[in-house]
Coordinates of C-alpha atoms in Angstrom, one line a residue:
M1 CA 33.9 56.3 67.4
T2 CA 32.1 53.3 69.3
D3 CA 30.4 51.6 66.0
T4 CA 32.5 48.4 65.7
L5 CA 33.9 49.3 62.4
S6 CA 36.1 51.4 63.5
G7 CA 40.2 51.4 62.9
F8 CA 38.6 48.7 59.6
P9 CA 39.8 46.6 62.4
P10 CA 41.7 42.9 60.4
A11 CA 38.7 40.7 62.4
L12 CA 35.1 42.4 59.9
V13 CA 37.7 43.8 57.3
R14 CA 40.3 41.3 55.3
R15 CA 40.6 43.7 52.0
L16 CA 41.8 47.1 52.5
V17 CA 42.4 49.9 50.2
I18 CA 44.4 53.1 51.8
K19 CA 44.0 56.2 50.0
I20 CA 47.1 59.0 50.4
G21 CA 46.6 62.4 49.1
S22 CA 50.1 64.7 47.1
A23 CA 49.5 66.7 50.1
L24 CA 50.0 64.7 53.1
L25 CA 52.6 63.0 51.0
V26 CA 54.8 65.6 49.5
D27 CA 56.1 68.4 51.7
P28 CA 55.6 72.1 49.5
A29 CA 59.6 71.6 49.4
G30 CA 58.0 68.7 46.4
E31 CA 59.8 66.8 49.4
V32 CA 58.4 63.2 50.4
R33 CA 57.5 63.5 54.1
V34 CA 59.4 59.7 54.9
D35 CA 59.5 60.0 58.8
W36 CA 55.2 60.4 58.4
L37 CA 55.2 57.9 56.3
R38 CA 56.8 55.6 57.2
T39 CA 54.6 55.7 60.4
L40 CA 52.0 54.3 57.9
V41 CA 54.6 51.5 56.5
A42 CA 54.0 50.8 59.7
D43 CA 50.5 50.7 60.4
V44 CA 50.5 48.8 57.4
A45 CA 53.0 46.4 58.2
A46 CA 50.7 45.4 61.4
R47 CA 47.7 44.6 59.4
K48 CA 49.3 41.9 57.3
A49 CA 50.5 40.9 60.6
A50 CA 47.1 40.2 62.1
G51 CA 45.9 39.0 58.2
Q52 CA 44.9 42.4 56.8
Q53 CA 45.6 42.1 53.2
V54 CA 46.2 46.4 51.5
I55 CA 46.3 48.0 48.8
I56 CA 47.6 51.7 48.5
V57 CA 46.2 54.0 46.5
S58 CA 49.2 56.7 46.4
S59 CA 49.1 60.4 44.7
G60 CA 52.1 62.3 45.0
A61 CA 54.2 61.6 41.2
I62 CA 53.6 65.3 39.2
A63 CA 54.4 66.6 42.9
L64 CA 57.7 65.4 43.2
G65 CA 59.1 65.0 39.2
A66 CA 58.4 68.7 39.1
R67 CA 60.8 70.0 42.0
R68 CA 63.1 68.3 40.0
L69 CA 62.4 68.6 36.2
K70 CA 62.2 72.8 38.0
L71 CA 58.6 72.9 36.8
P72 CA 56.8 76.0 37.5
K73 CA 53.4 76.3 39.4
G74 CA 53.8 72.3 40.3
G75 CA 54.4 70.5 37.1
R76 CA 50.6 71.6 36.6
G77 CA 50.9 74.6 34.0
S78 CA 50.0 72.4 31.4
L79 CA 49.7 68.7 29.9
E80 CA 53.0 68.7 29.0
D81 CA 54.0 69.2 31.8
A82 CA 52.1 67.2 34.0
Q83 CA 53.2 64.8 31.8
A84 CA 56.6 64.8 32.6
A85 CA 56.4 65.7 35.4
A86 CA 54.1 62.1 36.1
A87 CA 56.5 60.0 34.2
T88 CA 59.8 61.7 36.1
G89 CA 58.5 61.6 40.0
Q90 CA 57.0 58.0 39.6
I91 CA 60.4 57.1 39.9
A92 CA 60.7 58.3 42.7
L93 CA 57.6 57.5 43.8
S94 CA 57.5 54.2 43.5
Q95 CA 61.3 53.8 45.3
C96 CA 60.5 55.2 48.2
W97 CA 57.5 52.9 48.4
A98 CA 59.3 49.7 47.8
S99 CA 62.8 50.7 50.2
L100 CA 60.6 51.4 53.2
L101 CA 57.2 48.5 53.0
H102 CA 61.0 46.5 52.3
E103 CA 62.0 47.5 55.7
K104 CA 59.3 45.7 56.8
G105 CA 60.1 42.9 55.2
I106 CA 56.9 43.5 53.0
T107 CA 57.0 43.7 48.9
A108 CA 55.8 46.7 46.8
A109 CA 54.5 45.5 43.6
Q110 CA 54.0 49.1 40.7
M111 CA 50.3 49.7 39.2
L112 CA 49.8 52.8 36.9
V113 CA 46.4 52.3 35.3
T114 CA 44.1 55.3 33.2
L115 CA 39.9 55.2 33.9
D116 CA 40.2 53.3 30.5
D117 CA 41.8 51.1 31.9
L118 CA 38.6 50.6 34.6
E119 CA 35.7 50.8 32.1
H120 CA 36.6 49.1 29.4
R121 CA 35.6 44.9 30.6
R122 CA 38.3 43.0 29.8
R123 CA 40.9 45.6 30.5
Y124 CA 39.7 45.9 34.0
L125 CA 39.6 42.2 34.6
N126 CA 43.4 42.1 33.8
A127 CA 43.5 45.1 36.2
S128 CA 41.0 42.7 38.8
A129 CA 43.0 39.9 38.1
T130 CA 46.4 41.5 38.5
L131 CA 45.3 43.1 41.6
E132 CA 44.2 39.1 43.3
R133 CA 47.0 37.7 41.8
L134 CA 49.6 40.4 43.7
M135 CA 46.6 39.9 46.7
A136 CA 47.9 35.7 46.2
L137 CA 51.4 36.4 46.6
D138 CA 51.4 38.6 49.8
V139 CA 52.6 41.8 48.2
V140 CA 51.2 45.1 48.7
P141 CA 50.3 46.9 45.5
V142 CA 50.8 50.8 45.2
V143 CA 49.1 52.0 42.7
N144 CA 48.7 55.4 41.2
E145 CA 46.6 57.2 37.7
N146 CA 49.0 56.7 35.1
D147 CA 49.1 60.4 34.9
S148 CA 52.1 60.4 32.0
V149 CA 50.1 59.0 28.9
A150 CA 46.3 60.5 31.0
T151 CA 44.9 63.4 29.2
A152 CA 42.7 66.6 30.3
E153 CA 39.8 63.8 28.8
I154 CA 40.7 60.3 30.3
R155 CA 41.3 61.4 33.9
F156 CA 40.3 60.5 36.9
G157 CA 40.7 64.1 38.3
D158 CA 42.3 62.6 41.7
N159 CA 43.1 59.5 43.7
D160 CA 39.9 59.5 46.0
R161 CA 37.7 58.1 43.0
L162 CA 40.6 56.0 42.2
A163 CA 41.0 54.0 44.9
A164 CA 36.8 53.8 45.1
R165 CA 37.6 51.6 41.4
I166 CA 40.5 50.2 42.5
G167 CA 38.4 49.0 45.8
Q168 CA 35.8 47.9 43.5
A169 CA 38.3 46.1 40.7
A170 CA 39.7 44.4 44.1
R171 CA 36.5 43.1 45.7
A172 CA 38.0 45.0 48.8
D173 CA 35.4 45.5 51.8
A174 CA 35.9 49.3 52.7
V175 CA 38.5 52.1 51.4
V176 CA 39.3 54.9 54.0
L177 CA 40.9 58.1 52.7
L178 CA 43.9 60.0 54.3
S179 CA 42.6 63.5 54.1
D180 CA 43.6 67.5 55.7
V181 CA 40.1 66.9 58.0
D182 CA 39.2 63.9 60.5
G183 CA 35.7 63.8 58.3
L184 CA 32.2 64.5 56.6
Y185 CA 30.6 67.1 58.9
T186 CA 27.2 69.6 59.3
A187 CA 29.2 72.4 58.4
N188 CA 32.0 74.1 57.8
P189 CA 34.2 73.2 61.3
H190 CA 36.6 76.0 60.2
A191 CA 34.2 78.9 59.8
D192 CA 31.1 77.1 62.0
A193 CA 32.0 76.4 65.9
N194 CA 29.1 74.6 66.3
A195 CA 29.6 72.1 63.0
M196 CA 28.9 68.4 63.7
L197 CA 31.3 65.5 62.3
I198 CA 28.8 62.6 61.2
E199 CA 30.8 59.7 62.3
R200 CA 28.3 57.0 60.3
I201 CA 26.7 57.6 57.2
E202 CA 23.8 54.8 55.7
R203 CA 22.9 56.7 53.1
I204 CA 23.9 58.9 51.1
D205 CA 21.0 61.4 50.5
A206 CA 20.8 65.2 49.1
R207 CA 21.0 66.3 52.6
I208 CA 25.5 64.7 52.3
A209 CA 26.0 65.4 49.6
A210 CA 24.5 69.5 50.4
M211 CA 27.8 69.3 53.1
A212 CA 29.4 69.1 50.1
D213 CA 28.1 70.9 48.1
T214 CA 28.3 74.0 49.5
G215 CA 31.9 73.5 50.8
S216 CA 30.6 73.8 53.7
A217 CA 32.6 69.8 54.6
S218 CA 36.2 71.0 55.0
G219 CA 36.4 74.8 53.5
M220 CA 38.7 72.8 50.4
G221 CA 35.8 73.1 47.8
S222 CA 35.0 70.6 44.7
G223 CA 38.3 68.9 44.2
G224 CA 37.8 68.4 48.4
M225 CA 35.0 66.9 49.9
V226 CA 33.2 66.8 46.3
S227 CA 35.5 63.4 45.0
K228 CA 35.4 62.2 48.8
I229 CA 31.1 61.5 48.3
Q230 CA 32.1 60.9 44.9
A231 CA 34.6 58.0 45.9
A232 CA 31.9 57.5 48.1
Q233 CA 29.0 56.5 45.9
I234 CA 31.2 54.9 44.2
A235 CA 32.7 52.4 47.2
T236 CA 29.6 51.8 49.3
G237 CA 27.6 51.2 45.9
A238 CA 30.7 48.3 45.2
G239 CA 29.5 46.8 48.1
A240 CA 32.4 48.0 50.3
H241 CA 32.3 50.6 53.4
L242 CA 34.5 54.5 51.9
A243 CA 36.1 56.3 55.3
I244 CA 37.8 59.4 55.6
I245 CA 39.7 60.4 58.3
S246 CA 43.4 62.4 58.8
G247 CA 46.2 61.7 57.9
K248 CA 47.7 64.7 59.7
V249 CA 48.6 62.6 62.8
D250 CA 51.6 60.3 62.8
A251 CA 50.4 56.5 62.4
P252 CA 47.3 57.3 61.0
L253 CA 45.5 54.0 61.3
S254 CA 46.8 53.3 64.9
H255 CA 45.6 57.0 66.2
W256 CA 42.1 55.7 64.0
A257 CA 40.7 52.0 65.9
N258 CA 42.4 53.8 69.2
G259 CA 39.8 56.6 69.1
G260 CA 40.2 58.9 66.6
R261 CA 37.9 60.9 65.0
G262 CA 36.2 59.4 61.6
S263 CA 33.7 59.1 59.1
I264 CA 32.6 55.9 57.6
F265 CA 29.9 55.6 54.6
L266 CA 28.2 51.9 55.2
A267 CA 27.9 49.9 52.3
A268 CA 24.8 49.4 50.5
E269 CA 23.4 46.4 51.8
S270 CA 22.2 44.9 48.6
Q271 CA 25.0 46.1 46.1
G272 CA 27.1 44.1 49.3
A273 CA 25.8 41.2 48.5
R274 CA 25.5 41.1 44.7
K275 CA 29.8 38.6 45.3
G276 CA 29.6 36.0 43.3
R277 CA 31.5 32.7 43.2
I278 CA 31.2 30.0 40.2
I279 CA 33.0 26.5 41.9
V280 CA 33.9 24.3 38.7
D281 CA 35.2 20.1 38.7
A282 CA 38.9 19.4 37.5
G283 CA 38.2 19.4 34.0
A284 CA 36.5 22.9 33.5
E285 CA 39.7 23.8 35.4
A286 CA 42.0 22.0 32.7
A287 CA 39.6 24.1 30.1
L288 CA 40.1 27.5 31.4
G289 CA 43.8 27.3 31.7
K290 CA 44.0 26.3 28.1
G291 CA 42.1 29.1 27.2
N292 CA 38.0 28.1 26.5
S293 CA 35.4 29.8 27.9
L294 CA 33.4 28.6 31.0
L295 CA 30.4 25.9 29.9
P296 CA 27.5 25.2 32.7
A297 CA 28.6 21.5 32.4
G298 CA 32.0 22.1 34.1
V299 CA 29.8 24.0 36.9
A300 CA 29.6 22.4 40.9
R301 CA 28.1 24.5 42.6
V302 CA 27.0 28.7 42.5
E303 CA 27.7 30.8 45.3
G304 CA 26.0 34.4 45.5
V305 CA 23.5 36.6 44.5
F306 CA 24.2 38.4 41.0
A307 CA 22.8 40.0 37.9
R308 CA 23.9 39.6 34.5
G309 CA 27.5 41.3 33.4
D310 CA 27.9 40.9 37.1
V311 CA 32.0 40.4 38.0
V312 CA 32.8 37.1 39.6
D313 CA 35.2 35.0 41.0
I314 CA 35.3 31.5 39.2
L315 CA 37.2 28.7 41.9
N316 CA 38.9 25.3 41.6
Q317 CA 38.0 22.7 44.3
D318 CA 40.1 23.8 47.0
G319 CA 38.4 27.3 46.9
R320 CA 41.2 29.2 45.6
V321 CA 40.4 31.9 42.8
I322 CA 41.2 30.8 39.1
A323 CA 39.8 32.9 36.7
R324 CA 37.0 36.6 37.5
G325 CA 34.9 37.2 34.6
L326 CA 31.7 38.5 33.8
I327 CA 28.9 36.2 34.4
E328 CA 25.8 35.9 31.2
Y329 CA 23.3 34.8 33.6
D330 CA 22.4 35.9 36.6
S331 CA 22.4 33.6 39.7
E332 CA 18.7 31.9 39.7
A333 CA 19.5 30.9 36.1
A334 CA 23.2 30.1 36.6
A335 CA 22.2 27.8 39.7
K336 CA 19.2 25.8 37.2
I337 CA 22.2 25.2 34.6
A338 CA 25.3 24.6 36.5
G339 CA 26.5 21.3 35.9
R340 CA 23.9 20.5 32.7
R341 CA 24.7 20.0 29.5
S342 CA 24.7 24.2 27.2
E343 CA 22.2 22.2 25.2
D344 CA 19.3 21.0 28.2
I345 CA 19.6 25.1 28.8
P346 CA 16.6 26.4 26.9
A347 CA 14.9 23.6 29.2
L348 CA 15.6 24.1 31.6
L349 CA 15.3 28.2 31.3
G350 CA 12.9 28.5 29.0
E351 CA 15.4 30.1 26.4
M352 CA 18.6 29.8 26.2
S353 CA 20.6 34.3 25.4
R354 CA 23.9 31.9 25.6
T355 CA 26.1 28.7 25.5
V356 CA 28.1 29.5 27.5
L357 CA 28.4 31.2 31.5
V358 CA 31.3 33.0 30.6
H359 CA 33.0 33.7 27.6
R360 CA 36.4 34.0 27.9
D361 CA 36.8 36.8 26.0
H362 CA 35.2 38.6 29.5
M363 CA 37.3 36.5 31.6
A364 CA 41.1 37.2 33.3
M365 CA 43.2 34.6 34.5
V366 CA 44.5 34.5 38.9

């Protein structure tokens, strides 16, 4: 691939989410593929040394727990078995990641989330703020779905979509899915010798979706390439690029960066621009620290393009993100009322729908 984004270089991608599936991380006997995982951790360490922030989304808890509990069907014979396997396996999984990252001088943190966490506004902001703080502390978050409490109704269903949602919450620049195939093909490469890898997808249209719907992309069925296309829709809509690359090789990120094959779904430009920043003065920073809402009077300036209800970063005068919240006005209106008293809003905008820019109930401190 000759695309300048190939490999998601640190110079172009400041924050990267890496997703690893169970089949890559755990062998058929239910043991972690430590030798392979160590090469991936080396990739992560090299990227961090180059200035890239990394978030890991890791499957494998159920597979590891099922072996330890000697559960049939890989721990998926029933919801209760899956929950028990996840609760047991998550300890082993987190210990493995922490140990291997520690070998490279990297501190790991564990985050377990459910779909509900990222759909409930307040919890979404808390997850977002936690990720932001961990990044600031130079920690690598290792995220997994909280299968021990998930139900059949409250499930991501797979960690492809989870990775995309985490990328959205973390405001990542890109997401990479490590797969057992090296990208999206025009047909099933195992059955059609003429199948061609699509290296660059600028828009996910019906033609692209159909490649996954027919199972032609990888032969993995609805739980395989279909979920990856859906993850790409989430990620690109949130302004992040998404790549599918092979994880069957050692050091898969280095392999890709050095000419390996892969497919990149490009971020939607209109959505990518919607990353708002509100810079506040010292008085507002102090008020936010006491649990108050953000008033227009405390805003020094507004940056970016966003709509009402979007998540915005709130920065202090030093440029440090101190909070994140859901904005009550679009960027144009917010710029007009920045630095002004709330009672001035009707004269400036012709109406006053809200007296605050970000309500304290819709804000999380970083």
